[in-house]
Coordinates of C-alpha atoms in Angstrom, one line a residue:
M1 CA -7.5 46.6 -23.8
K2 CA -9.9 47.7 -26.6
D3 CA -10.1 46.6 -30.2
N4 CA -10.8 49.7 -32.4
G5 CA -12.1 51.5 -29.3
S6 CA -15.2 49.3 -29.1
K7 CA -14.8 45.6 -28.3
E8 CA -13.0 44.3 -25.2
M9 CA -10.1 42.1 -26.3
K10 CA -9.8 38.7 -24.6
L11 CA -6.4 38.3 -23.0
D12 CA -4.9 34.8 -23.2
P13 CA -2.5 33.3 -20.7
M14 CA 1.0 32.7 -21.8
I15 CA 2.4 29.2 -20.9
K16 CA 6.0 28.2 -21.6
E17 CA 7.6 24.9 -20.9
Y18 CA 11.2 24.6 -19.8
P19 CA 13.5 21.7 -18.8
Y20 CA 13.8 21.7 -15.0
N21 CA 17.5 22.0 -14.8
N22 CA 20.3 24.6 -15.2
Q23 CA 19.7 24.8 -19.0
G24 CA 16.0 25.7 -18.3
L25 CA 17.2 28.3 -15.8
K26 CA 19.5 29.8 -18.4
E27 CA 16.6 30.0 -20.8
L28 CA 14.5 31.8 -18.2
E29 CA 17.3 34.3 -17.4
E30 CA 17.9 35.0 -21.1
G31 CA 14.2 35.5 -21.7
E32 CA 14.2 38.5 -19.3
S33 CA 15.5 40.8 -22.1
R34 CA 13.0 39.7 -24.7
E35 CA 9.8 41.8 -25.1
E36 CA 7.7 38.7 -25.9
S37 CA 8.8 37.1 -22.6
K38 CA 8.0 40.1 -20.4
I39 CA 4.8 38.5 -19.1
I40 CA 6.9 35.6 -17.8
S41 CA 9.9 37.5 -16.6
R42 CA 8.4 40.8 -15.3
Y43 CA 4.8 39.8 -14.1
P44 CA 3.9 37.5 -11.2
T45 CA 3.7 33.9 -12.5
V46 CA 2.4 30.5 -11.5
Y47 CA 4.5 27.4 -12.2
V48 CA 4.1 23.6 -12.3
V49 CA 7.3 21.5 -11.9
N50 CA 6.5 17.9 -12.9
D51 CA 8.5 14.7 -13.1
K52 CA 7.1 11.7 -15.0
K53 CA 8.7 8.9 -13.0
K54 CA 7.3 6.0 -15.0
K55 CA 4.4 5.3 -17.3
K56 CA 1.7 7.9 -16.4
I57 CA 3.0 8.4 -12.9
Y58 CA 3.9 12.0 -11.9
S59 CA 5.3 14.0 -9.0
V60 CA 4.2 17.6 -9.1
Y61 CA 5.0 20.9 -7.3
V62 CA 2.8 23.9 -7.8
G63 CA 4.0 27.4 -6.8
E64 CA 3.7 31.1 -7.6
T65 CA 6.3 33.9 -7.5
N66 CA 7.1 37.5 -8.5
N67 CA 10.5 36.4 -10.0
I68 CA 10.5 33.1 -11.7
A69 CA 14.2 33.0 -12.6
K70 CA 15.2 33.7 -9.0
R71 CA 12.7 31.2 -7.6
T72 CA 13.8 28.5 -10.0
A73 CA 17.5 29.0 -9.0
Q74 CA 16.4 28.7 -5.3
H75 CA 14.5 25.4 -6.1
L76 CA 17.4 24.0 -8.1
H77 CA 20.3 24.9 -5.8
D78 CA 19.2 25.7 -2.3
D79 CA 16.0 23.7 -1.5
P80 CA 17.6 20.3 -2.3
K81 CA 19.9 20.8 0.7
S82 CA 17.0 20.6 3.1
R83 CA 14.1 18.9 1.3
E84 CA 14.0 15.4 -0.1
D85 CA 11.2 16.3 -2.6
W86 CA 13.3 19.1 -4.2
R87 CA 16.4 16.9 -4.2
E88 CA 14.5 14.2 -6.2
L89 CA 13.2 16.8 -8.7
S90 CA 16.6 18.5 -9.1
E91 CA 18.4 15.2 -9.7
S92 CA 15.7 13.9 -12.2
K93 CA 16.6 13.7 -15.9
T94 CA 13.0 14.0 -17.0
A95 CA 11.6 16.9 -14.8
K96 CA 10.0 19.8 -16.7
M97 CA 8.4 23.1 -15.7
Y98 CA 5.4 25.0 -17.0
V99 CA 5.5 28.7 -16.3
I100 CA 2.2 30.5 -16.6
G101 CA 1.8 34.3 -17.0
H102 CA -1.1 36.7 -17.7
Q103 CA -1.3 40.5 -17.9
H104 CA -3.9 40.6 -15.2
F105 CA -1.9 38.5 -12.7
N106 CA -1.4 40.1 -9.3
K107 CA -0.3 38.5 -6.0
S108 CA -3.9 37.6 -4.9
M109 CA -4.8 36.1 -8.3
T110 CA -1.7 34.0 -8.6
L111 CA -2.4 32.6 -5.2
D112 CA -5.9 31.7 -6.3
I113 CA -4.7 30.2 -9.6
E114 CA -2.1 28.2 -7.6
N115 CA -4.9 26.9 -5.3
Q116 CA -7.0 26.0 -8.3
L117 CA -4.2 24.0 -9.9
M118 CA -3.7 22.2 -6.6
L119 CA -7.4 21.5 -6.5
Y120 CA -7.5 19.9 -9.9
L121 CA -4.1 18.2 -9.9
S122 CA -4.7 16.6 -6.5
S123 CA -7.7 14.9 -8.1
V124 CA -5.7 13.5 -11.1
E125 CA -5.1 9.7 -10.7
N126 CA -1.7 9.9 -12.5
V127 CA -0.4 12.4 -9.9
K128 CA 0.9 10.3 -7.0
A129 CA 2.6 13.1 -5.1
L130 CA 1.7 16.7 -5.0
Y131 CA 4.1 19.1 -3.2
N132 CA 3.1 22.4 -1.7
R133 CA 2.5 22.9 2.0
R134 CA 0.8 26.2 2.5
S135 CA -2.7 27.6 2.5
N136 CA -3.7 30.3 0.0
D137 CA -7.2 31.4 1.2
Q138 CA -8.1 34.6 -0.6
D139 CA -11.2 36.7 0.0
E140 CA -12.3 39.6 -2.2
Y141 CA -9.8 41.5 -4.5
Y142 CA -9.7 43.1 -7.9
P143 CA -10.2 41.4 -10.4
V144 CA -11.4 38.2 -8.5
N145 CA -14.3 37.9 -11.0
E146 CA -11.9 37.0 -13.8
V147 CA -10.2 34.1 -12.0
Q148 CA -12.4 31.2 -13.1
D149 CA -12.4 32.3 -16.8
I150 CA -8.6 32.7 -16.7
F151 CA -8.1 29.4 -14.9
T152 CA -10.2 27.6 -17.5
Q153 CA -8.1 29.0 -20.3
I154 CA -4.9 28.0 -18.5
W155 CA -6.2 24.4 -17.9
T156 CA -7.4 24.1 -21.5
Q157 CA -3.9 25.0 -22.8
L158 CA -2.2 22.7 -20.4
H159 CA -4.6 19.9 -21.4
Q160 CA -3.6 20.4 -25.0
K161 CA 0.1 20.2 -24.0
N162 CA -0.2 17.1 -21.7
S163 CA -3.6 15.4 -21.3
E164 CA -2.0 12.7 -19.0
L165 CA -1.2 15.3 -16.4
F166 CA -4.0 17.7 -17.2
P167 CA -7.2 15.7 -18.0
A168 CA -10.4 17.3 -19.1
M169 CA -11.8 19.4 -16.2
D170 CA -15.2 17.7 -16.3
V171 CA -13.6 14.3 -15.7
L172 CA -12.2 15.6 -12.4
K173 CA -15.2 17.6 -11.1
D174 CA -17.3 14.5 -10.5
L175 CA -14.8 12.7 -8.4
A176 CA -15.3 12.4 -4.7
I177 CA -11.7 13.2 -4.1
F178 CA -12.2 16.5 -5.9
K179 CA -15.4 17.4 -4.0
A180 CA -13.7 16.8 -0.6
S181 CA -10.4 18.5 -1.6
P182 CA -8.9 21.1 0.8
F183 CA -8.1 23.4 -2.1
H184 CA -11.6 24.6 -2.9
K185 CA -11.9 28.4 -2.6
L186 CA -13.9 28.9 0.6
T187 CA -17.0 31.0 0.6
H188 CA -17.0 34.1 2.9
E189 CA -19.1 32.1 5.3
Q190 CA -16.7 29.1 5.3
L191 CA -13.7 31.5 5.6
E192 CA -15.2 33.2 8.7
A193 CA -15.9 29.8 10.2
K194 CA -12.3 28.6 9.5
N195 CA -10.8 31.8 11.0
L196 CA -12.9 31.4 14.2
I197 CA -11.8 27.8 14.6
M198 CA -8.2 28.6 14.1
E199 CA -8.5 31.3 16.8
R200 CA -10.0 28.8 19.2
V201 CA -7.3 26.2 18.5
N202 CA -4.6 28.8 19.2
S203 CA -6.3 30.0 22.4
S204 CA -6.8 26.4 23.7
L205 CA -3.2 25.5 23.0
D206 CA -1.9 28.7 24.6
N207 CA -4.0 28.0 27.7
D208 CA -3.4 24.3 27.8
E209 CA -7.1 23.6 27.8
E210 CA -8.6 20.1 27.4
G211 CA -11.7 18.9 25.5
Q212 CA -12.8 22.2 24.1
L213 CA -15.8 21.5 21.8
I214 CA -16.4 23.4 18.5
M215 CA -19.6 22.5 16.8
V216 CA -20.3 23.2 13.1
T217 CA -23.9 22.6 12.0
G218 CA -25.7 23.0 8.7
E219 CA -28.0 21.2 6.3
A220 CA -26.8 18.6 3.8
G221 CA -24.8 20.3 1.1
A222 CA -23.8 23.4 3.2
G223 CA -20.1 22.9 2.6
K224 CA -19.1 21.3 5.9
T225 CA -16.8 18.6 4.6
V226 CA -14.8 21.1 2.4
L227 CA -14.4 23.3 5.5
L228 CA -13.1 20.3 7.6
S229 CA -10.8 19.1 4.8
N230 CA -9.3 22.6 4.5
L231 CA -8.8 22.8 8.2
F232 CA -7.1 19.4 8.3
Y233 CA -4.7 20.3 5.6
D234 CA -3.8 23.6 7.2
L235 CA -3.5 22.2 10.8
V236 CA -1.2 19.3 9.7
G237 CA 1.2 21.8 8.3
Y238 CA 0.8 24.3 11.2
K239 CA 3.5 24.7 13.9
K240 CA 2.9 25.9 17.4
Y241 CA 5.9 27.0 19.4
G242 CA 8.1 25.5 16.7
H243 CA 6.4 22.1 16.9
P244 CA 3.9 20.5 14.5
L245 CA 0.5 19.8 15.9
N246 CA -0.8 16.3 16.5
V247 CA -4.0 16.4 14.4
H248 CA -6.4 13.6 13.5
I249 CA -9.4 13.5 11.2
M250 CA -12.0 10.8 11.5
V251 CA -15.4 9.8 10.3
N252 CA -17.7 6.8 11.1
H253 CA -18.2 6.1 7.4
D254 CA -16.0 3.7 5.4
E255 CA -16.5 5.4 2.0
Q256 CA -15.5 8.8 3.4
V257 CA -12.5 7.4 5.2
K258 CA -11.3 6.1 1.7
V259 CA -11.6 9.6 0.3
Y260 CA -9.7 11.4 3.1
R261 CA -6.9 8.7 2.9
E262 CA -6.5 9.1 -0.8
I263 CA -6.2 12.9 -0.4
S264 CA -3.6 12.4 2.4
K265 CA -1.5 10.0 0.3
K266 CA -1.3 12.4 -2.6
L267 CA -0.3 15.3 -0.3
G268 CA 2.3 13.4 1.7
I269 CA 0.2 13.4 4.9
D270 CA 0.5 10.4 7.2
V271 CA -2.6 8.3 6.4
N272 CA -2.6 7.0 10.0
L273 CA -4.0 10.5 10.9
V274 CA -7.2 9.5 9.1
G275 CA -9.5 6.8 10.5
K276 CA -12.6 5.8 12.3
P277 CA -13.4 6.9 15.9
T278 CA -13.5 3.4 17.5
S279 CA -9.9 2.5 16.6
F280 CA -8.6 5.9 17.7
I281 CA -10.5 5.7 21.1
N282 CA -9.3 2.1 21.7
K283 CA -5.7 3.2 21.2
G284 CA -6.1 5.9 23.8
E285 CA -3.7 8.3 22.2
K286 CA -3.8 12.0 23.0
A287 CA -4.1 14.7 20.3
D288 CA -3.9 18.4 20.0
V289 CA -6.9 18.7 17.5
I290 CA -9.4 16.1 16.6
L291 CA -11.7 16.8 13.6
V292 CA -14.8 14.7 13.2
D293 CA -16.8 14.7 10.0
E294 CA -20.4 13.4 10.1
A295 CA -20.3 13.5 13.9
H296 CA -24.0 12.5 13.9
L297 CA -22.7 9.0 13.0
L298 CA -20.8 8.7 16.3
W299 CA -22.0 5.9 18.6
T300 CA -23.9 7.0 21.7
Q301 CA -23.9 3.5 23.1
G302 CA -21.7 0.4 22.8
K303 CA -21.6 -1.4 19.5
Q304 CA -19.3 -4.1 18.1
S305 CA -15.7 -3.3 19.0
Y306 CA -16.7 0.0 20.8
Q307 CA -17.2 -0.8 24.4
G308 CA -17.9 2.8 25.6
T309 CA -21.2 4.7 25.9
N310 CA -20.5 7.9 24.0
Q311 CA -17.8 8.3 21.4
L312 CA -17.9 12.1 21.4
E313 CA -17.2 12.3 25.2
D314 CA -14.4 9.7 24.8
L315 CA -12.8 11.8 22.0
R316 CA -13.0 15.0 24.2
K317 CA -10.9 13.1 26.8
L318 CA -8.2 12.6 24.2
G319 CA -8.1 15.9 22.4
K320 CA -7.4 19.5 23.5
V321 CA -9.8 20.7 20.8
V322 CA -12.5 18.6 19.2
V323 CA -14.2 20.1 16.1
I324 CA -17.3 18.2 15.0
I325 CA -19.5 18.5 11.9
F326 CA -23.0 17.7 13.2
D327 CA -26.4 17.5 11.5
Q328 CA -29.1 15.8 13.6
H329 CA -31.2 15.3 10.5
Q330 CA -28.7 12.8 9.2
V331 CA -28.7 10.4 12.1
L332 CA -29.6 6.9 10.7
R333 CA -29.3 4.4 13.5
S334 CA -30.8 4.1 17.0
Q335 CA -27.2 3.6 18.3
Q336 CA -26.4 7.1 17.1
I337 CA -29.4 8.9 18.7
V338 CA -28.4 11.9 20.8
E339 CA -31.0 12.3 23.5
A340 CA -32.7 15.7 23.8
A341 CA -30.9 16.5 27.0
Q342 CA -27.5 15.5 25.6
L343 CA -28.1 17.6 22.5
Q344 CA -29.1 20.5 24.6
K345 CA -26.0 20.2 26.7
M346 CA -23.8 20.0 23.6
V347 CA -25.4 23.0 21.9
G348 CA -25.5 25.0 25.2
E349 CA -21.8 24.3 25.9
A350 CA -20.8 25.4 22.4
L351 CA -23.0 28.5 22.6
K352 CA -21.5 29.5 26.0
S353 CA -18.0 29.4 24.6
D354 CA -19.1 31.1 21.3
N355 CA -18.1 27.8 19.6
L356 CA -21.4 27.1 17.7
I357 CA -21.0 27.7 14.0
E358 CA -23.9 27.4 11.5
L359 CA -23.3 27.2 7.8
K360 CA -26.5 28.4 6.0
N361 CA -25.6 28.4 2.3
Q362 CA -26.7 25.6 0.1
L363 CA -23.7 24.6 -2.0
R364 CA -24.8 21.2 -3.4
I365 CA -28.2 21.6 -4.9
D366 CA -28.0 23.9 -7.9
A367 CA -31.6 25.1 -7.7
N368 CA -33.8 28.0 -7.0
E369 CA -34.7 28.8 -3.4
S370 CA -38.3 27.7 -4.0
T371 CA -37.1 24.3 -5.1
I372 CA -34.9 23.8 -2.1
Q373 CA -37.8 24.9 0.1
W374 CA -40.1 22.4 -1.6
V375 CA -37.7 19.6 -0.6
R376 CA -37.4 20.9 2.9
D377 CA -41.2 21.1 3.4
L378 CA -41.4 17.5 2.1
V379 CA -38.9 16.2 4.7
D380 CA -39.3 18.6 7.6
H381 CA -43.0 19.3 7.6
Q382 CA -44.1 16.2 5.8
K383 CA -46.2 18.3 3.3
V384 CA -46.3 18.0 -0.5
G385 CA -46.7 21.5 -1.7
K386 CA -46.9 22.8 -5.3
L387 CA -43.5 22.8 -7.0
Q388 CA -42.6 25.9 -9.0
S389 CA -40.9 25.7 -12.4
D390 CA -37.1 25.8 -12.1
S391 CA -34.9 26.2 -15.2
K392 CA -31.8 25.2 -13.2
Y393 CA -33.0 22.0 -11.5
E394 CA -35.2 19.2 -12.8
I395 CA -37.6 17.2 -10.5
K396 CA -39.7 14.4 -12.1
V397 CA -42.0 11.8 -10.8
F398 CA -42.3 8.4 -12.5
D399 CA -45.1 5.8 -12.7
S400 CA -42.9 2.7 -12.4
P401 CA -39.4 1.8 -11.1
K402 CA -38.5 0.7 -14.6
D403 CA -39.3 4.1 -16.0
L404 CA -37.2 5.7 -13.3
E405 CA -34.3 3.2 -14.1
N406 CA -34.5 4.1 -17.8
A407 CA -34.4 7.8 -17.1
I408 CA -31.4 7.5 -14.8
Q409 CA -29.6 5.3 -17.4
I410 CA -30.2 8.0 -20.0
K411 CA -28.9 10.7 -17.7
N412 CA -25.9 8.6 -16.9
R413 CA -25.0 8.1 -20.6
S414 CA -25.4 11.9 -21.0
D415 CA -23.0 12.3 -18.1
L416 CA -20.5 10.1 -20.0
D417 CA -21.0 12.0 -23.3
S418 CA -20.3 15.2 -21.3
H419 CA -16.9 13.7 -20.2
Y420 CA -18.0 13.0 -16.6
A421 CA -15.7 10.4 -15.1
N422 CA -17.9 7.3 -15.1
G423 CA -21.3 9.0 -15.3
I424 CA -22.6 9.8 -11.9
S425 CA -26.3 9.6 -11.9
R426 CA -27.5 6.7 -9.8
L427 CA -30.6 4.9 -8.3
I428 CA -30.8 5.1 -4.5
A429 CA -33.6 3.9 -2.1
T430 CA -35.0 3.9 1.4
F431 CA -33.9 0.9 3.3
D432 CA -37.1 -1.0 2.8
W433 CA -35.7 -4.3 1.4
T434 CA -33.7 -6.9 3.3
F435 CA -30.0 -6.8 2.9
S436 CA -27.2 -8.8 4.6
T437 CA -23.5 -8.8 4.2
G438 CA -23.1 -12.1 6.0
S439 CA -25.6 -14.3 4.1
K440 CA -27.3 -15.0 0.8
P441 CA -31.0 -14.8 0.1
A442 CA -33.0 -17.9 0.9
D443 CA -34.6 -18.0 -2.6
G444 CA -31.2 -18.8 -4.2
S445 CA -30.7 -15.3 -5.8
P446 CA -27.0 -14.4 -6.0
T447 CA -27.8 -10.9 -4.7
W448 CA -30.1 -9.1 -2.3
D449 CA -32.4 -7.1 -4.4
V450 CA -34.8 -4.2 -4.3
K451 CA -38.0 -5.8 -5.6
I452 CA -41.1 -4.0 -6.7
G453 CA -43.7 -6.1 -8.6
D454 CA -41.8 -7.8 -11.5
W455 CA -38.9 -5.3 -11.3
R456 CA -35.8 -6.0 -9.3
M457 CA -32.3 -4.8 -9.1
P458 CA -29.3 -5.6 -6.8
W459 CA -28.4 -3.1 -4.2
N460 CA -25.8 -1.9 -1.7
N461 CA -22.5 -2.5 -3.4
Q462 CA -22.8 -6.1 -4.4
L463 CA -21.7 -6.0 -8.1
K464 CA -18.1 -6.4 -9.2
T465 CA -16.3 -4.3 -11.8
K466 CA -16.4 -5.7 -15.3
Q467 CA -15.9 -2.7 -17.6
K468 CA -12.8 -0.6 -18.1
R469 CA -13.0 2.9 -16.7
S470 CA -11.5 6.1 -18.0
V471 CA -10.6 6.9 -14.4
S472 CA -9.8 3.9 -12.2
Y473 CA -9.0 4.7 -8.6
R474 CA -8.7 1.6 -6.4
N475 CA -10.6 3.5 -3.7
L476 CA -13.5 4.9 -5.7
S477 CA -16.6 5.7 -3.8
W478 CA -19.8 3.7 -4.5
A479 CA -21.3 6.3 -6.9
E480 CA -18.0 6.6 -8.9
R481 CA -17.7 2.9 -9.7
S482 CA -19.1 2.2 -13.2
E483 CA -20.9 -1.1 -12.3
T484 CA -23.1 0.7 -9.7
I485 CA -25.3 2.1 -12.5
N486 CA -26.8 -1.4 -12.4
E487 CA -27.7 -1.5 -8.7
V488 CA -29.5 0.6 -6.1
G489 CA -27.6 2.4 -3.4
S490 CA -28.8 3.1 0.2
T491 CA -28.1 5.9 2.6
Y492 CA -25.0 3.9 3.8
T493 CA -23.4 4.0 0.3
I494 CA -24.4 7.6 -0.7
Q495 CA -24.3 9.6 2.6
G496 CA -21.8 12.4 2.3
F497 CA -21.5 12.2 -1.5
D498 CA -23.1 14.0 -4.6
L499 CA -24.9 12.7 -7.7
N500 CA -25.6 14.7 -10.8
Y501 CA -29.1 13.2 -10.9
A502 CA -30.5 11.2 -8.0
G503 CA -33.0 8.6 -8.9
V504 CA -34.8 8.0 -5.5
I505 CA -37.0 5.0 -4.9
I506 CA -39.2 6.0 -1.9
G507 CA -40.2 2.6 -0.5
P508 CA -43.3 1.5 1.4
S509 CA -42.1 2.9 4.7
V510 CA -43.0 6.4 3.4
K511 CA -46.7 6.9 2.8
Y512 CA -49.2 9.7 2.1
R513 CA -52.3 9.7 4.3
D514 CA -54.9 12.5 5.0
G515 CA -52.7 15.2 3.3
M516 CA -49.5 14.4 5.2
I517 CA -46.5 12.2 4.6
V518 CA -46.3 9.5 7.3
F519 CA -43.6 7.0 8.2
D520 CA -44.3 3.3 8.7
P521 CA -41.5 1.4 10.6
K522 CA -43.2 -1.9 10.0
A523 CA -42.4 -1.6 6.3
H524 CA -38.8 -0.6 7.0
A525 CA -36.0 -3.3 6.8
N526 CA -33.2 -1.5 8.7
K527 CA -32.9 -3.2 12.1
D528 CA -30.5 -0.5 13.3
A529 CA -33.3 2.1 12.8
N530 CA -36.2 -0.1 14.0
Q531 CA -34.8 -1.4 17.3
K532 CA -35.7 0.5 20.4
R533 CA -33.1 2.6 22.2
T534 CA -32.6 2.4 25.9
L535 CA -32.4 5.9 27.2
Q536 CA -30.3 7.1 30.2
S537 CA -33.5 7.0 32.3
G538 CA -33.8 3.3 31.5
E539 CA -36.9 3.8 29.3
K540 CA -36.9 2.0 26.0
R541 CA -38.1 4.2 23.1
S542 CA -38.5 3.8 19.4
F543 CA -37.0 6.5 17.2
A544 CA -37.8 4.6 13.9
E545 CA -40.1 7.3 12.4
K546 CA -37.5 10.0 13.0
L547 CA -34.7 7.9 11.5
I548 CA -36.8 7.1 8.4
R549 CA -37.4 10.8 8.0
N550 CA -33.7 11.4 8.3
E551 CA -33.0 8.7 5.7
L552 CA -35.4 10.4 3.3
N553 CA -33.6 13.7 4.0
V554 CA -30.2 12.2 3.0
L555 CA -31.6 10.6 -0.2
L556 CA -33.5 13.7 -1.5
T557 CA -30.5 16.0 -1.0
R558 CA -28.0 14.1 -3.1
G559 CA -28.8 15.4 -6.6
V560 CA -26.8 18.4 -7.8
H561 CA -28.8 19.0 -11.0
G562 CA -31.9 17.0 -10.6
L563 CA -34.1 14.7 -8.6
Y564 CA -36.1 11.8 -10.1
I565 CA -38.6 10.0 -7.9
Y566 CA -40.6 6.8 -7.8
A567 CA -42.8 6.3 -4.8
V568 CA -44.1 2.8 -4.0
D569 CA -47.1 4.1 -2.1
P570 CA -49.8 4.9 -4.8
E571 CA -51.2 7.9 -2.8
L572 CA -47.8 9.4 -2.3
R573 CA -47.0 8.9 -6.0
E574 CA -50.2 10.7 -7.0
A575 CA -49.6 13.5 -4.6
L576 CA -46.1 14.1 -5.9
K577 CA -47.3 13.9 -9.5
K578 CA -50.0 16.6 -8.8
A579 CA -47.4 18.8 -7.2
M580 CA -45.3 19.0 -10.4
P581 CA -45.5 22.2 -12.4
H582 CA -47.4 21.9 -15.7

C-alpha cells in the first residue's frame, strides 16, 4: 500500500481479545459482518488461548486457522470431549483468547508466526503448560522476509496488553531454555538434516532394524542442539502404525539435562524421557529412537556407576535408531577419548549408510568470517595471526585479570540495562587451578579460587544466590544465575551454552613459544584430562595436550558478540596483543 504514491505504508497487526467462552464466540461471529473486523474474520489468523490459573501462572494454547469462529466453536464444544487440556480451558471462568490478524498473513506465514509464539512463550517462566503438538517447519515462501518484523510488532502489542504473559523479548532471548527450544526456525541446512534423519527413522522402523547409527557433526555453534531438540519434539508426537514412538533424549552433562527437562515439563512431555546415558543403560530398556546430544561426552571406558566399556555401543544395543551429535574437538576427559580406529569405524559406518551429516554454518558467533577463522587458527593450528577489524564482533586482550574482570562486569551491567535476563557476560577459564566438590581448600578459604598474583575469584558454581532476579527459574544454567558474575566458570559449567561476551582467562597450561601455541599438561589441574588412557592394545597413552586444546576450543567459542582475553603466560599475552587491529 502506498502513501501519496511514494512512501510504503507500514501495516500493523490487528490484535483483539475475547473471553474464551460462548460469549466470546458470539462476538467473533457477529464481527464477521463488520468491515473493521475483516482482517480477523476473513483472513488467516493466529490465536493464543490463555488461562491464568493463579498468581502469574498460565496455561496456554497457540494455534492458527483460516476460520477463527469455526475453530473456536470446535475448541469450545468438540475438543473437550476427547482432550483434557481443552476440557480444562472450556470449563475455566478466567480463560481468554487473543486473536491476531494481518493483511499479509497467508498459511505459511501464520504457521511461522505460530511457531515464533511457541518459541517465546515456551521460554516464559509464568507459562507452566503450553499446548500444541505439531511441527510447523516452513522453508522459503513469499513474503518470508517480513516475518520477523511482523512478529516483533505482534509481540510488542501483546507485551503492552499483558507483560506477565508476554515479557520483553530480550529478557527471553538470553535464556538457555530459549536457545535450546525446538521451535526455532531451522535453517535450510538444518531442515535438510532433519528430513534425512526422519527418512532414516521411518526406514529403520519399517525394516525392523537394530542399532542404526546416524552421526551429526559440526563445530561449536553450528546449531546441533536446536536440531536435536526439534527432532525430539517431533518424534515424541509422531505415530508409526498408529502407535507413538518410544523416544529418549540424553546428554552426559548435568546443566543440559536441566534445560531439556524444563522444556519437556512445559510441553507436557514425560521428563523421564530425558536423562543421562548411564542410568538409561543400567535400566536396560529398549527404545525406538535414542537421541544423544554432546555424544563426545559419552564414556569410552568404565567410570563411577557405569560398568561398561563404551556407552555408544551399549546404547546401540538398546535403540533401533541412535542419532548422535558429535564433535571430537569438544572431548574433555581421557575417559571420553575415542581411539582413532574407533572413530574411523564410526565415521565409516555412517558414511556407508549415508548417515553422516555435517552442519557447516556458524550460528553462535555473530562475527565476520575472518574473525571466526582467526579463532580457528588459534585453536586448530596453534598460530596467532593478525586479526582484522570487525564491526560486528569485539575481541580485546587485557594486561591483568582485574582489568578483564572489570570489563566483563561493565558488559554484564550493559546486558542488564538492555533488558537481558540477568546479564549474561561471564568469566571462564582453563582448568588450571585446583577444584574439588568433596573437600575444602587446606588454607582455610571458603571456596576454591582461581588465583593469579594478588587477584583471586571463586569458581565452578560455588556461590549461592543472594539477589532477587527478574527471571528466577529453579533450574537456571550456570551462566544465567545472577551470582555467577562473581565467580569464574570452567568448561564443565559453560559447555553447550552461550554468553554475550566471554571473558576467557587462558591459564598457564597454554603458552606461546617459538611462534607457536603449546600446551603444558604439568600446569593443568584437571586430573581427568591428565591421566593416561589405557588403549585397546594395552598401551597407556597421554592425551592431555589434545584435551587442553579442546578445552581452549570450548572456551573461545562461547561469546556471541565478543571475546575478552587475559593470558597468564606473558609471551602469549604479548603475541595476542600484537595481533589486535590498531
